GROMACS .gro file of N, CA and C in nm:
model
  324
    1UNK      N    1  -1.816   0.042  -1.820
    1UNK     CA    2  -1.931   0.072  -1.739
    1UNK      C    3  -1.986  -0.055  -1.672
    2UNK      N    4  -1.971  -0.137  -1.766
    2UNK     CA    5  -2.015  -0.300  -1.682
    2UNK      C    6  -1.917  -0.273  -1.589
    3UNK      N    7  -1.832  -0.318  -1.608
    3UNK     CA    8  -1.716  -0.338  -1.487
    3UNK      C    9  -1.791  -0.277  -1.349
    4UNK      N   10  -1.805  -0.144  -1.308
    4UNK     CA   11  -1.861  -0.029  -1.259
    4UNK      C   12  -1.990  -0.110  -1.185
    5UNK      N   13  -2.073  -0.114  -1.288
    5UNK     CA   14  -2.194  -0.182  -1.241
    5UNK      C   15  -2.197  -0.362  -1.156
    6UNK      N   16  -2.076  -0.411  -1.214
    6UNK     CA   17  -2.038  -0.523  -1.133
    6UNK      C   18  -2.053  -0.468  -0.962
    7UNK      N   19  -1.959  -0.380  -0.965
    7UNK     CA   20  -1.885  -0.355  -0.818
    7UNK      C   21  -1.919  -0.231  -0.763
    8UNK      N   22  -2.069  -0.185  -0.755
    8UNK     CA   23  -2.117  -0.060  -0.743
    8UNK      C   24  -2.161  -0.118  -0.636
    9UNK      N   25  -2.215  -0.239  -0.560
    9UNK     CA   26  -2.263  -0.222  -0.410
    9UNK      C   27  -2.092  -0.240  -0.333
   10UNK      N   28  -1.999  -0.359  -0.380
   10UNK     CA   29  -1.890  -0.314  -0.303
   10UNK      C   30  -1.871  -0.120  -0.310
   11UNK      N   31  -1.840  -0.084  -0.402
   11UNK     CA   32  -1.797   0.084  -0.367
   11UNK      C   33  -1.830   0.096  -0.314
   12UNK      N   34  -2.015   0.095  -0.267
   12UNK     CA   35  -2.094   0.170  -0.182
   12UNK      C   36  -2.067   0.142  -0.025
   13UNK      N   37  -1.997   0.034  -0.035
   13UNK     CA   38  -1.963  -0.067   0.103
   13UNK      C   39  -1.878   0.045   0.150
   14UNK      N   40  -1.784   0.040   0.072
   14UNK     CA   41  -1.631   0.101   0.111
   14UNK      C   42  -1.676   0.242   0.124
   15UNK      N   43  -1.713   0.322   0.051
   15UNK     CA   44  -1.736   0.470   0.012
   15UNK      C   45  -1.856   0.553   0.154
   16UNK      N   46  -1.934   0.448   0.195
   16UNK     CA   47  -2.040   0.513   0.241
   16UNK      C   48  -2.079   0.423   0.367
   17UNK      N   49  -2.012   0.330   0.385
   17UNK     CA   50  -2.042   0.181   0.476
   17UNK      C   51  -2.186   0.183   0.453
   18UNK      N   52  -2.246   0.161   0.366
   18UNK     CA   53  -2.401   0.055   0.357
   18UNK      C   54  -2.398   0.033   0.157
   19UNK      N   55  -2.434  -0.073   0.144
   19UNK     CA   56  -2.448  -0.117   0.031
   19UNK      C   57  -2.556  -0.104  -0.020
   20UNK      N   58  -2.649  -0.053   0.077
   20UNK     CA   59  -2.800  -0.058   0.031
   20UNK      C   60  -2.844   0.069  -0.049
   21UNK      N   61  -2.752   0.168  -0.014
   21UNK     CA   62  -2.837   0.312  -0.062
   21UNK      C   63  -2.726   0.317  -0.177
   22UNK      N   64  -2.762   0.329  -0.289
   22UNK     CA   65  -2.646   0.315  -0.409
   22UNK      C   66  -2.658   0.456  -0.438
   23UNK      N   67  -2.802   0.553  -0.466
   23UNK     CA   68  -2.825   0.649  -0.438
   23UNK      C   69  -2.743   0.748  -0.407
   24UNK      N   70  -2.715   0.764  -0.280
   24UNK     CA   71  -2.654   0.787  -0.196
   24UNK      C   72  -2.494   0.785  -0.231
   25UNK      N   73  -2.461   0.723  -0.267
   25UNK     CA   74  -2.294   0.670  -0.329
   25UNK      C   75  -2.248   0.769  -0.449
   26UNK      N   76  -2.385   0.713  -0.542
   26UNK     CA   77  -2.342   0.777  -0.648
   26UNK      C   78  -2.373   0.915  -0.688
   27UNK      N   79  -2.433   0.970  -0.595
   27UNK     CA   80  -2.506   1.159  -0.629
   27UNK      C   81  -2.408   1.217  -0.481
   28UNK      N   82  -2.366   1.159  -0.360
   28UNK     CA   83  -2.314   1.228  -0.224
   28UNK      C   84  -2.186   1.244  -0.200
   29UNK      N   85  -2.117   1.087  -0.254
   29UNK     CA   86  -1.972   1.058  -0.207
   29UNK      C   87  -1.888   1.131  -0.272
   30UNK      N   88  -1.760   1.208  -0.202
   30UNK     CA   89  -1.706   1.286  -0.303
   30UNK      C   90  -1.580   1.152  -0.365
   31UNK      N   91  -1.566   1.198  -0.501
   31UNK     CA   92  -1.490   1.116  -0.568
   31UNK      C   93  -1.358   1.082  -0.489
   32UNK      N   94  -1.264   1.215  -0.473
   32UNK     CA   95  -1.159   1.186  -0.367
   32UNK      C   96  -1.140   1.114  -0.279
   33UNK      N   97  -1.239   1.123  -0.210
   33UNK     CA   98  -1.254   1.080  -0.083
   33UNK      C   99  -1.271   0.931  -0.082
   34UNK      N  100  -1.355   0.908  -0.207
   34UNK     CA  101  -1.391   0.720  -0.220
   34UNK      C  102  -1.244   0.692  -0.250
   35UNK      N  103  -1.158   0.762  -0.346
   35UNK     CA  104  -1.124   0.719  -0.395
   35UNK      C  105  -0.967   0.610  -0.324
   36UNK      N  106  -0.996   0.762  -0.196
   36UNK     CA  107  -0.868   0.725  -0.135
   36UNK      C  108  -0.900   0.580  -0.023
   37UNK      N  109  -1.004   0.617   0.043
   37UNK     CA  110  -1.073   0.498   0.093
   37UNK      C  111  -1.128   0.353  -0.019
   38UNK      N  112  -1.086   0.369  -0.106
   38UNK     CA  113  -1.090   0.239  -0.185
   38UNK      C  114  -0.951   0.185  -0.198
   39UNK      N  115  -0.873   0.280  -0.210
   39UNK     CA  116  -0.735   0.264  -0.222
   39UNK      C  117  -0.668   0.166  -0.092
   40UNK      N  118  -0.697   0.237   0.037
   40UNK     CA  119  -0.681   0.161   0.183
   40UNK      C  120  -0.727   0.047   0.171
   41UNK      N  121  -0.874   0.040   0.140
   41UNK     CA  122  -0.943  -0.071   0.120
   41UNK      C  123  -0.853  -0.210   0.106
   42UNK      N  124  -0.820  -0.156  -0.049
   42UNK     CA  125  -0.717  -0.265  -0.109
   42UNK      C  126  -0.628  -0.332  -0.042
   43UNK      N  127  -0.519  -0.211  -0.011
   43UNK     CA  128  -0.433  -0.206   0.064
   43UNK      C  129  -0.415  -0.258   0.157
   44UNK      N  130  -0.523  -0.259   0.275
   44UNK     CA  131  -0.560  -0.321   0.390
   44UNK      C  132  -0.585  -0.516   0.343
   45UNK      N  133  -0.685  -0.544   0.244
   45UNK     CA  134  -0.675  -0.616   0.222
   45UNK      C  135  -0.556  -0.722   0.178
   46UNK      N  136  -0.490  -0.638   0.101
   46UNK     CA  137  -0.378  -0.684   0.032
   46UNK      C  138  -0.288  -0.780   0.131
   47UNK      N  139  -0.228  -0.709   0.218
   47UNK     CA  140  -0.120  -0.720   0.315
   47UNK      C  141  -0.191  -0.848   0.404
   48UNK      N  142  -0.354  -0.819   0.470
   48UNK     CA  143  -0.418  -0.915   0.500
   48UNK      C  144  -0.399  -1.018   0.464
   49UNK      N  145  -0.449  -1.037   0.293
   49UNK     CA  146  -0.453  -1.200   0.262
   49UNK      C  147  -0.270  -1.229   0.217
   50UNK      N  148  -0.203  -1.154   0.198
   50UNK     CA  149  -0.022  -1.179   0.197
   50UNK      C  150  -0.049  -1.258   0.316
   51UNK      N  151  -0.031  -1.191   0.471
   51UNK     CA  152  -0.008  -1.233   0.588
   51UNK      C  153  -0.089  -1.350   0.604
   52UNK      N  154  -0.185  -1.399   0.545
   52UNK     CA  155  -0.278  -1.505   0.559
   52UNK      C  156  -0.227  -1.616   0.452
   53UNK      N  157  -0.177  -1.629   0.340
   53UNK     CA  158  -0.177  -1.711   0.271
   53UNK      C  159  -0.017  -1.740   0.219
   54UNK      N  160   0.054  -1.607   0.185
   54UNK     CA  161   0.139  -1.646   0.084
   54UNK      C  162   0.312  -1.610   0.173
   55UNK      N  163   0.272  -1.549   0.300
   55UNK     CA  164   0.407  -1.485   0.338
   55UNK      C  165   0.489  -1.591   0.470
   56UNK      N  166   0.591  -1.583   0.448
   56UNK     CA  167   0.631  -1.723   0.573
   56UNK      C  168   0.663  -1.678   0.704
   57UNK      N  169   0.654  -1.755   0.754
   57UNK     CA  170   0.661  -1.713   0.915
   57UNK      C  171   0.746  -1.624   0.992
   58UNK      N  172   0.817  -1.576   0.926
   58UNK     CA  173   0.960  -1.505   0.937
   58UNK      C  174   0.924  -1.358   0.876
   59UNK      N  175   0.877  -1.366   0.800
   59UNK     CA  176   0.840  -1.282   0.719
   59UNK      C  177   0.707  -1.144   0.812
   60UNK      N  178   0.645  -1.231   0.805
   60UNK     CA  179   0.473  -1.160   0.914
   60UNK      C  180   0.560  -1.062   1.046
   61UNK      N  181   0.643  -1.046   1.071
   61UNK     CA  182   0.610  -0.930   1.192
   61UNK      C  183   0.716  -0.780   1.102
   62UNK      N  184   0.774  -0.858   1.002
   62UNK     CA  185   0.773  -0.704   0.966
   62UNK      C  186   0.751  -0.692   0.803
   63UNK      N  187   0.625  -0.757   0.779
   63UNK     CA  188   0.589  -0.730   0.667
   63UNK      C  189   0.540  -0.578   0.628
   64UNK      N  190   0.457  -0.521   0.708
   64UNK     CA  191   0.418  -0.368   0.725
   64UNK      C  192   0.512  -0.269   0.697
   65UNK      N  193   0.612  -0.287   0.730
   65UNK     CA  194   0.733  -0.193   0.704
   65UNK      C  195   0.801  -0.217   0.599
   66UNK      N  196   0.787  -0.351   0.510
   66UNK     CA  197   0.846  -0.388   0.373
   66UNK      C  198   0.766  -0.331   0.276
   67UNK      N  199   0.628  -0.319   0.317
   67UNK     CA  200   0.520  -0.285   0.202
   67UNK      C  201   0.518  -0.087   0.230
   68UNK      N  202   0.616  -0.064   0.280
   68UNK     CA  203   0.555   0.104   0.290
   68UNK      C  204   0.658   0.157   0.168
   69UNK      N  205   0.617   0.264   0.132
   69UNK     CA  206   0.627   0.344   0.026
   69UNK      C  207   0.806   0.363   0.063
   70UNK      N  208   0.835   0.444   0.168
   70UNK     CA  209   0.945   0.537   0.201
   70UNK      C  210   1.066   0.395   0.216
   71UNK      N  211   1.055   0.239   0.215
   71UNK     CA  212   1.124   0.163   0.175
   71UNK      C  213   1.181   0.112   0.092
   72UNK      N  214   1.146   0.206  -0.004
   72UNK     CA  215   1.147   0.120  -0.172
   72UNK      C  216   1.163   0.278  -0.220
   73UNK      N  217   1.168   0.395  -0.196
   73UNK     CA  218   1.181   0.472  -0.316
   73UNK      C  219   1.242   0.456  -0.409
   74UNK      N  220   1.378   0.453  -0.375
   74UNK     CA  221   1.510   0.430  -0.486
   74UNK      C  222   1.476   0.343  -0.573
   75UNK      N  223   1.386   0.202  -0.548
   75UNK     CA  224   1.320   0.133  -0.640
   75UNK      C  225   1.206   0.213  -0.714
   76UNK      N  226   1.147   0.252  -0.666
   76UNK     CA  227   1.001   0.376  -0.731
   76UNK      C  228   0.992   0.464  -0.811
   77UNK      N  229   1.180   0.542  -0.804
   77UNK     CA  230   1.159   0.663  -0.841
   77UNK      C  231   1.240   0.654  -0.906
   78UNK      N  232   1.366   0.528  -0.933
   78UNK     CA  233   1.432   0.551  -1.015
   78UNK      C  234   1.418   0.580  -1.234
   79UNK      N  235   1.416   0.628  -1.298
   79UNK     CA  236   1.389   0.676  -1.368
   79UNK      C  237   1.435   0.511  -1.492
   80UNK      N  238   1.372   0.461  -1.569
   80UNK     CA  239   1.450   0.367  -1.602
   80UNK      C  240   1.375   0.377  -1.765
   81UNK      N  241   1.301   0.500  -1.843
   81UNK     CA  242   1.232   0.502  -1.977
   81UNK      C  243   1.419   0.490  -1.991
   82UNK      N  244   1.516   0.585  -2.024
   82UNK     CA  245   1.589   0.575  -2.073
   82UNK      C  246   1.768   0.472  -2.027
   83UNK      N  247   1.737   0.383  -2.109
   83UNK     CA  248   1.842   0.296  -2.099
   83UNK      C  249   1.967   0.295  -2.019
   84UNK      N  250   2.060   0.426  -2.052
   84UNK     CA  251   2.096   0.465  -1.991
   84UNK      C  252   2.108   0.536  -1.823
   85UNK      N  253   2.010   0.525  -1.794
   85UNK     CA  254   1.969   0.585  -1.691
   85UNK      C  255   1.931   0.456  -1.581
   86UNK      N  256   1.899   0.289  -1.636
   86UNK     CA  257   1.884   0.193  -1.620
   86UNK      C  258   2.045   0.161  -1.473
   87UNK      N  259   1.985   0.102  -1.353
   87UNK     CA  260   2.067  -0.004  -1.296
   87UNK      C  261   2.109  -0.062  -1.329
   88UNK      N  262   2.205  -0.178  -1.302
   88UNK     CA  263   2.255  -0.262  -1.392
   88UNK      C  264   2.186  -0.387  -1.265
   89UNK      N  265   2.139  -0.513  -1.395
   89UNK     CA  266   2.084  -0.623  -1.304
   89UNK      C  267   2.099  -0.666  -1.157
   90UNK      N  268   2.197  -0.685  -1.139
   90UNK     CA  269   2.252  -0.737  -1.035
   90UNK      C  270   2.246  -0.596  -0.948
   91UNK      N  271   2.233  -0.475  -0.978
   91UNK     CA  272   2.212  -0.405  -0.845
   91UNK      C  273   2.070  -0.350  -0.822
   92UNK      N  274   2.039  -0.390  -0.929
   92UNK     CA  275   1.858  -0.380  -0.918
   92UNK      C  276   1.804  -0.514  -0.807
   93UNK      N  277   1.871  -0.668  -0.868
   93UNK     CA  278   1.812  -0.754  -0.775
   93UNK      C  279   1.861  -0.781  -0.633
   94UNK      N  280   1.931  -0.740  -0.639
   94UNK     CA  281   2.020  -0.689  -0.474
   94UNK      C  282   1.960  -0.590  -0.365
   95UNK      N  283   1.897  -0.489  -0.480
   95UNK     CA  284   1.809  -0.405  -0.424
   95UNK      C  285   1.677  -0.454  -0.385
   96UNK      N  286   1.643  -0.497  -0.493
   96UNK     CA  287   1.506  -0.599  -0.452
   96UNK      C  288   1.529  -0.686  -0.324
   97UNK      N  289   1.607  -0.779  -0.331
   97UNK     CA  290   1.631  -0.869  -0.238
   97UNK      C  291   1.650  -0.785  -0.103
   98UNK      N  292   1.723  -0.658  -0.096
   98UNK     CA  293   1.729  -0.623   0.029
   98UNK      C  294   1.613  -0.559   0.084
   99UNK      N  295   1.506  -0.519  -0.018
   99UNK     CA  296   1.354  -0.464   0.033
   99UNK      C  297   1.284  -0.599   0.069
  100UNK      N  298   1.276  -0.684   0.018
  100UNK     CA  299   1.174  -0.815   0.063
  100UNK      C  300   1.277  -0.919   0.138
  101UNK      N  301   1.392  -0.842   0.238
  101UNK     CA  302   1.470  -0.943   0.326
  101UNK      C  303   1.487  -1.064   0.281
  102UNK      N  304   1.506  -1.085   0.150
  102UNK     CA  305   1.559  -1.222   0.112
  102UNK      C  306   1.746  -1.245   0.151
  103UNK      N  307   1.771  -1.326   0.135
  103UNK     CA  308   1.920  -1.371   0.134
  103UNK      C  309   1.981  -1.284   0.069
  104UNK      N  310   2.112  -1.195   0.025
  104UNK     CA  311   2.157  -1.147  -0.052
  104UNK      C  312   2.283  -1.190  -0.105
  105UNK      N  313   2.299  -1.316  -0.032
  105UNK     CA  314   2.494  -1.380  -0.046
  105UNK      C  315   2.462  -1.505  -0.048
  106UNK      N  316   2.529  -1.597  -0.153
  106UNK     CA  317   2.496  -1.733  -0.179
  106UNK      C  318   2.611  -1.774  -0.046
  107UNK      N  319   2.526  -1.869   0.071
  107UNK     CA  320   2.580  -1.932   0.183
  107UNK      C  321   2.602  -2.079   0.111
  108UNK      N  322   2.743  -2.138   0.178
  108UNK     CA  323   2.784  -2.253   0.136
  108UNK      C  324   2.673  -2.319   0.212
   0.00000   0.00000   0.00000
């Protein structure tokens, strides 16, 4: 509940655009609805400070399309509680490497 109470004028930011009426946030906003707009929130942010701080120059014009869902399923959905059912390393990091356009072949 602390936690909550930390970050109850951000929600209200995101949920309702004004921070001032908390009121308002917490008796009007439907849960869904914040929830999914908190979610973007993030999201939006996320990719933001990537493209701002941590991603290289090469990287920034098609970062948007590396971070979408429908690029990575086979990574997402593959089922891996049972062992068996597990990739084997090297085609897991191959896979990886080919979602975040890294190198995939050691160049002399």
């Amino acid at each position: 509940m602390a936690n909550f109470r930390h970050f109850t004028r951000d929600f209200a930011q995101i949920c309702t655009g004004s921070a001032d009426n908390i009121n308002q946030f917490i008796y009007d906003s439907s849960i869904n609805q914040c929830r999914e707009l908190i979610r973007e929130h993030a999201s939006t942010m996320t990719r933001q400070l990537t493209l701002e701080r941590i991603a290289p120059d090469y990287v920034s014009p098609v970062l948007n399309t590396m971070l979408l869902e429908e690029t990575s399923l086979s990574l997402m959905k593959a089922p891996r509680l049972e062992p068996k059912n597990r990739m084997s390393n090297t085609t897991f990091c191959t896979m990886m490497k080919r979602k975040l356009r890294l190198q995939t072949t050691n160049q002399p």
